[in-house]
Coordinates of C-alpha atoms and ligand atoms in Angstrom, one line a residue:
M108 CA 0.0 0.0 0.0
A109 CA 1.5 3.3 -1.1
D110 CA 0.8 6.1 1.4
V111 CA 2.6 8.9 3.3
F112 CA 4.1 6.3 5.7
E113 CA 6.2 4.8 2.8
R114 CA 8.5 7.7 3.4
I115 CA 9.4 6.6 6.9
L116 CA 12.5 4.7 5.7
G117 CA 14.2 2.1 7.8
Q118 CA 11.4 1.8 10.4
P119 CA 9.0 -1.0 9.3
N120 CA 7.5 -1.5 12.8
V121 CA 6.7 2.2 13.2
R122 CA 5.1 2.3 9.8
T123 CA 2.9 -0.7 10.6
F124 CA 1.9 0.8 14.0
L125 CA 1.0 4.3 12.6
R126 CA -0.9 2.8 9.7
S127 CA -3.0 0.7 12.0
V128 CA -3.7 3.7 14.2
I129 CA -5.0 5.6 11.2
A130 CA -6.8 2.6 9.6
N131 CA -8.7 1.9 12.9
D132 CA -9.3 5.6 13.6
R133 CA -7.7 5.3 17.0
V134 CA -5.5 8.5 17.0
G135 CA -4.5 9.2 20.6
Q136 CA -3.7 12.7 21.9
S137 CA -0.1 12.4 23.2
Y138 CA 2.7 10.4 21.6
L139 CA 6.4 10.1 22.5
F140 CA 8.6 9.1 19.6
T141 CA 11.9 7.8 20.9
G142 CA 15.0 7.0 18.9
P143 CA 18.6 8.2 18.2
A144 CA 19.4 11.1 15.8
G145 CA 18.9 10.0 12.3
S146 CA 16.1 7.5 13.0
N147 CA 13.6 9.5 11.0
K148 CA 11.4 10.6 13.9
T149 CA 10.7 14.1 12.6
L150 CA 9.8 12.8 9.2
A151 CA 7.5 10.2 10.8
A152 CA 5.8 12.9 12.9
Y153 CA 5.0 14.9 9.7
A154 CA 3.8 11.8 7.9
F155 CA 1.5 11.0 10.8
S156 CA 0.3 14.6 10.8
Q157 CA -0.6 14.3 7.1
A158 CA -2.5 11.1 7.8
I159 CA -4.4 12.7 10.7
I160 CA -5.3 16.0 9.0
C161 CA -5.8 14.9 5.4
S162 CA -9.5 14.0 4.7
N163 CA -8.1 11.0 2.7
N164 CA -5.9 9.6 5.4
G165 CA -2.7 11.1 4.0
C166 CA -3.0 11.1 0.2
G167 CA 0.2 13.1 -0.1
T168 CA -1.2 15.3 -2.9
C169 CA -4.0 17.5 -1.5
D170 CA -3.3 21.1 -0.4
D171 CA -3.2 20.1 3.3
C172 CA -0.8 17.2 2.6
R173 CA 1.5 19.4 0.5
R174 CA 1.5 22.2 3.1
I175 CA 2.4 19.8 5.8
M176 CA 5.2 18.2 3.8
R177 CA 6.6 21.7 3.1
R178 CA 6.3 22.3 6.8
R179 CA 4.1 25.3 6.1
H180 CA 0.7 24.1 7.5
P181 CA -0.6 26.6 10.1
D182 CA -2.1 23.7 12.2
V183 CA 1.0 21.6 12.3
R184 CA 3.4 23.3 14.6
Y185 CA 7.0 22.3 15.1
F186 CA 9.0 23.4 18.1
A187 CA 12.7 22.9 19.0
P188 CA 14.5 24.2 22.1
E189 CA 15.3 27.9 21.8
G190 CA 17.7 28.1 24.8
A191 CA 21.3 27.0 24.2
K192 CA 20.8 24.2 26.7
G193 CA 17.2 23.3 26.2
Y194 CA 13.6 24.6 26.4
L195 CA 13.0 27.9 28.1
V196 CA 10.0 28.0 30.5
S197 CA 8.7 31.0 28.6
Q198 CA 8.8 29.1 25.4
I199 CA 6.7 26.2 26.9
R200 CA 4.3 28.8 28.4
S201 CA 3.7 30.3 24.9
I202 CA 3.1 26.8 23.5
V203 CA 0.6 26.1 26.3
E204 CA -1.3 29.3 25.4
D205 CA -1.2 28.4 21.7
V206 CA -2.7 25.0 22.3
D207 CA -5.9 26.6 23.5
R208 CA -6.5 28.5 20.3
A209 CA -8.7 27.1 17.6
P210 CA -7.2 25.4 14.5
I211 CA -6.8 27.8 11.5
R212 CA -7.5 25.5 8.4
A213 CA -8.0 22.0 9.7
S214 CA -10.3 20.4 12.2
R215 CA -7.3 19.4 14.4
K216 CA -4.0 20.9 15.4
I217 CA -0.8 19.0 15.9
Y218 CA 2.2 20.0 18.0
I219 CA 5.5 18.4 17.2
I220 CA 7.9 19.1 20.0
D221 CA 11.4 18.0 19.3
R222 CA 14.2 17.1 21.8
V223 CA 11.9 16.7 24.8
D224 CA 15.0 15.1 26.4
L225 CA 16.0 18.8 26.7
L226 CA 12.9 19.7 28.7
G227 CA 14.0 20.6 32.2
V228 CA 11.9 20.0 35.3
Q229 CA 10.6 23.5 35.4
A230 CA 9.7 23.7 31.7
A231 CA 8.2 20.2 32.0
N232 CA 6.0 21.2 34.9
A233 CA 4.6 24.1 32.9
F234 CA 3.6 21.6 30.3
L235 CA 2.2 18.6 32.3
K236 CA -1.4 19.8 32.5
T237 CA -1.6 20.4 28.8
L238 CA 0.0 17.0 28.1
E239 CA -2.4 15.3 30.4
E240 CA -5.6 16.9 29.1
P241 CA -5.1 18.6 25.8
P242 CA -8.1 20.1 24.1
E243 CA -10.0 17.5 22.1
D244 CA -8.8 18.8 18.7
V245 CA -5.1 18.7 19.7
V246 CA -2.6 15.9 19.1
I247 CA 0.9 16.3 20.7
I248 CA 3.8 14.4 19.3
L249 CA 7.0 14.6 21.4
L250 CA 10.3 13.5 20.0
G251 CA 13.2 12.4 22.3
R252 CA 16.4 10.4 22.1
T253 CA 15.6 7.6 24.6
V254 CA 12.8 7.0 27.1
D255 CA 15.4 7.2 29.9
S256 CA 16.5 10.7 28.9
V257 CA 12.9 12.1 29.1
L258 CA 11.4 13.0 32.5
P259 CA 9.2 10.2 33.8
T260 CA 6.3 12.6 34.4
I261 CA 6.3 13.2 30.6
V262 CA 6.8 9.6 29.6
S263 CA 3.9 8.4 31.8
R264 CA 1.5 10.8 30.0
C265 CA 2.2 9.6 26.5
Q266 CA 2.1 6.5 24.3
T267 CA 5.7 5.7 23.5
V268 CA 6.6 4.7 19.9
P269 CA 10.2 3.4 19.8
F270 CA 12.3 3.9 16.7
R271 CA 15.3 1.7 16.0
H272 CA 18.8 2.8 15.4
I273 CA 19.5 2.5 11.6
P274 CA 23.1 1.3 11.1
A275 CA 25.3 3.5 8.9
H276 CA 25.7 0.9 6.1
E277 CA 21.9 0.4 6.0
A278 CA 21.4 4.2 6.0
C279 CA 23.8 4.6 3.1
G280 CA 21.9 1.8 1.3
I281 CA 18.6 3.7 1.8
I282 CA 20.1 7.0 0.5
R283 CA 21.6 5.3 -2.5
Q284 CA 18.3 3.5 -3.3
N285 CA 16.4 6.8 -3.1
T286 CA 18.9 9.0 -5.0
G287 CA 21.1 6.7 -7.2
A288 CA 24.1 8.3 -5.4
L289 CA 27.5 6.6 -5.3
E290 CA 28.7 5.0 -2.0
F291 CA 31.1 7.8 -1.1
Q292 CA 28.4 10.5 -1.9
A293 CA 25.9 8.7 0.4
V294 CA 28.6 8.4 3.2
A295 CA 29.6 12.1 2.8
A296 CA 26.0 13.3 2.9
L297 CA 25.2 11.3 5.9
Q298 CA 28.2 12.7 7.7
A299 CA 27.4 16.3 6.7
C300 CA 23.8 15.8 7.9
D301 CA 24.6 14.4 11.4
G302 CA 23.3 11.0 10.4
S303 CA 19.8 12.1 9.3
I304 CA 18.8 10.0 6.4
S305 CA 16.1 12.4 5.2
R306 CA 18.4 15.4 5.3
A307 CA 21.2 13.4 3.6
I308 CA 18.8 12.5 0.8
E309 CA 18.1 16.2 0.3
F310 CA 21.8 17.0 0.4
V311 CA 22.7 14.4 -2.2
R312 CA 19.9 15.6 -4.5
S313 CA 21.1 19.2 -4.3
N314 CA 23.8 20.1 -6.8
E315 CA 24.4 23.2 -4.8
R316 CA 25.0 21.3 -1.5
M317 CA 27.2 18.7 -3.1
G318 CA 29.2 21.5 -4.8
F319 CA 29.5 23.2 -1.4
R320 CA 31.0 20.0 0.0
T321 CA 33.5 19.8 -2.8
R322 CA 34.5 23.4 -2.3
V323 CA 35.0 22.9 1.5
L324 CA 37.3 20.0 0.8
E325 CA 39.2 21.9 -1.8
I326 CA 39.7 24.8 0.6
V327 CA 40.8 22.6 3.5
H328 CA 43.4 21.0 1.2
S329 CA 44.6 24.5 0.0
L330 CA 45.3 25.6 3.6
A331 CA 48.7 23.9 3.2
L332 CA 49.9 26.7 0.9
A333 CA 47.7 29.5 2.0
D334 CA 48.9 32.8 3.5
D335 CA 46.8 34.8 6.1
L336 CA 44.9 36.7 3.5
D337 CA 44.1 33.6 1.5
V338 CA 42.7 32.0 4.7
L339 CA 40.5 34.9 5.5
Q340 CA 39.2 35.0 1.9
Y341 CA 38.5 31.2 2.1
A342 CA 36.6 31.7 5.4
S343 CA 34.4 34.4 4.1
E344 CA 33.6 32.4 0.9
L345 CA 32.7 29.4 3.0
V346 CA 30.4 31.4 5.3
K347 CA 28.7 32.9 2.2
D348 CA 28.3 29.5 0.5
A349 CA 27.2 27.8 3.8
Q350 CA 24.4 30.3 4.1
A351 CA 23.3 30.3 0.4
P352 CA 20.2 28.0 1.1
L353 CA 18.9 30.6 3.5
D354 CA 17.8 32.8 0.5
V355 CA 15.5 30.0 -0.7
V356 CA 14.0 29.6 2.8
R357 CA 13.5 33.3 3.2
A358 CA 11.7 33.5 -0.2
E359 CA 9.5 30.5 0.8
Q360 CA 8.6 32.2 4.1
E361 CA 7.6 35.4 2.4
K362 CA 5.5 33.6 -0.1
D363 CA 3.7 31.6 2.6
L364 CA 3.2 34.7 4.7
S365 CA 1.6 36.6 1.8
E366 CA -0.6 33.6 1.1
S367 CA -1.8 33.3 4.7
S368 CA -2.1 37.1 5.4
E369 CA -5.7 37.2 4.2
Y370 CA -7.0 34.9 6.9
L371 CA -4.7 35.8 9.8
A372 CA -5.0 38.5 12.4
K373 CA -2.1 41.0 12.7
S374 CA -1.0 39.5 16.0
A375 CA -0.9 36.1 14.4
I376 CA 1.2 37.4 11.5
R377 CA 3.6 39.0 13.9
Q378 CA 3.9 35.6 15.7
I379 CA 4.6 33.9 12.4
E380 CA 7.2 36.5 11.5
Q381 CA 9.0 35.9 14.8
K382 CA 8.8 32.2 14.3
N383 CA 10.2 32.5 10.8
K384 CA 13.1 34.5 12.1
R385 CA 13.9 31.8 14.7
A386 CA 13.6 29.2 11.9
L387 CA 16.1 31.1 9.8
S388 CA 18.5 31.4 12.6
A389 CA 18.2 27.6 13.4
R390 CA 18.7 26.8 9.7
S391 CA 21.8 29.1 9.6
I392 CA 23.3 27.2 12.6
A393 CA 22.5 23.9 10.9
N394 CA 24.2 25.0 7.7
L395 CA 27.3 26.0 9.6
H396 CA 27.3 22.6 11.4
Q397 CA 27.3 21.0 7.9
L398 CA 30.5 22.9 7.1
T399 CA 32.2 21.8 10.3
A400 CA 31.0 18.2 9.8
I401 CA 32.6 18.2 6.3
V402 CA 35.9 19.6 7.7
R403 CA 35.8 17.0 10.5
S404 CA 35.3 14.1 8.1
W405 CA 38.3 15.3 6.1
L406 CA 40.5 15.5 9.2
R407 CA 39.3 12.1 10.3
D408 CA 40.3 10.7 7.0
V409 CA 43.8 12.2 7.2
L410 CA 44.1 10.7 10.7
I411 CA 43.0 7.3 9.4
V412 CA 45.7 7.4 6.7
C413 CA 48.3 8.4 9.3
G414 CA 47.2 5.3 11.3
G415 CA 47.8 3.1 8.2
A416 CA 44.2 2.3 7.5
S417 CA 43.8 4.1 4.2
D418 CA 41.2 1.6 3.0
L419 CA 38.8 3.2 5.5
I420 CA 38.8 6.7 3.9
L421 CA 35.3 8.1 3.7
N422 CA 35.9 11.0 1.3
E423 CA 37.0 8.7 -1.5
D424 CA 36.9 11.4 -4.2
V425 CA 39.6 13.4 -2.6
R426 CA 41.9 10.5 -1.6
A427 CA 44.9 12.1 -3.2
D428 CA 44.5 15.3 -1.2
I429 CA 44.1 13.3 2.0
E430 CA 47.2 11.3 1.3
Y431 CA 49.1 14.5 0.5
A432 CA 48.2 15.9 3.9
A433 CA 48.9 12.6 5.7
V434 CA 52.6 12.7 4.8
R435 CA 52.9 16.3 6.0
V436 CA 51.1 16.4 9.4
D437 CA 51.3 14.3 12.6
V438 CA 48.7 12.7 14.8
P439 CA 48.8 15.2 17.7
A440 CA 48.2 18.1 15.2
L441 CA 45.2 16.3 13.7
V442 CA 43.8 15.5 17.1
Y443 CA 44.2 19.2 18.0
A444 CA 42.5 20.3 14.7
L445 CA 39.6 18.0 15.5
H446 CA 39.3 19.5 18.9
V447 CA 39.3 23.0 17.4
T448 CA 36.5 21.9 15.1
D449 CA 34.4 20.7 18.0
E450 CA 35.0 24.0 19.8
T451 CA 33.8 25.8 16.7
D452 CA 30.6 23.7 16.7
D453 CA 30.0 24.9 20.3
A454 CA 30.6 28.5 19.4
I455 CA 28.2 28.3 16.4
T456 CA 25.5 26.8 18.7
Y457 CA 26.0 29.7 21.1
N458 CA 25.5 32.2 18.2
V459 CA 29.0 33.6 17.9
S460 CA 29.2 35.4 14.6
P461 CA 29.7 32.9 11.7
E462 CA 32.5 35.0 10.2
T463 CA 34.4 35.0 13.5
C464 CA 33.9 31.2 14.0
I465 CA 35.0 30.2 10.6
D466 CA 37.9 32.6 10.4
V467 CA 39.3 31.2 13.7
L468 CA 38.6 27.6 12.6
M469 CA 40.5 28.0 9.3
L470 CA 43.4 29.9 10.9
Q471 CA 43.7 27.4 13.7
I472 CA 43.5 24.3 11.4
R473 CA 46.2 25.7 9.2
E474 CA 48.4 26.6 12.2
A475 CA 47.8 23.1 13.8
L476 CA 48.6 21.2 10.6
Y477 CA 51.2 23.3 8.8
G478 CA 52.5 25.9 11.3
T479 CA 52.1 29.6 10.9
N480 CA 54.6 29.8 8.1
S481 CA 52.7 27.3 6.1
A482 CA 53.6 28.5 2.6
S483 CA 57.4 28.0 2.9
K484 CA 57.1 24.8 5.1
A485 CA 54.8 23.0 2.7
A486 CA 57.0 23.8 -0.3
I487 CA 59.9 21.9 1.2
Ligands
LIG601 ZN1 -4.0 14.7 1.5

């Protein structure tokens, strides 16, 4: 049977369960989807939302289904932690207030609340009553890493739906099946997308993103011969390219807002504008994390070759560059460069300016691998 649940790749049990819930018309009000990053929970939550809201149990083609798939349906709301370390109590309070408002287009409203393992005791307490007795037209889908990482008071109020860990080789197989990508492309996309299969599929399908990956790898290789000015130019180019997809997101947001403005009150429009701004900032952070993930996978490959295991290289298309670096750098330098990359990830998460983060990252990697006077040293 072809339906929206087909898209939940690598999770046959979840598919069967959600299908039976819809087929028997037994949609509950509070679910907790648990599973590691990359197990397709978010995608499953959106597919489930389509099946709940669509008058045809999730046809995938009607206006509601398409809006939900594009994540632009006003009655399917997605939330992720806005604090650096988790949900803010104020954020949860505004969700609780929102739950009481009537749906805009559909007969039901769905709240997808990501990373509930980052819901602290205070924020959770603000949410318990809503979770226990949501309004009749509301379905709440919580997403968390493991049952143990979510507060028991939350777990006990939900029906838990466990997602399995999808092993990397199986994930690559799924990506290749869906895109026709080569093995190293699937591996590279999976690495750049923090193990998320659905994002990796988008990544592989995007010429622009695959081109970005190639350019990041070229630049990291070029650091061996770069002077300070080169490094700063590279960094600014990378920040600009990393953020290129934001223009598309911005244009989509504006289009959706102009489409919805006719049936929305001014206050609701302001809320959507604020939400869009937060979504843009989250997307910007995710794009920069892609950049660091690509750099990390290159450093890891050089380290692997230094350790004599060159058959385990992931970035097969730049094997020659990796081997070039491996004969010029040592293991402590690589370990330090990996550490610097992790620190950059933290700085990005804490909203340090992207330009500063990437400038520092590139300068420090060059310094760690090739020393400050890299141009003359590499030429020897
Ligand atoms: Zn539909």
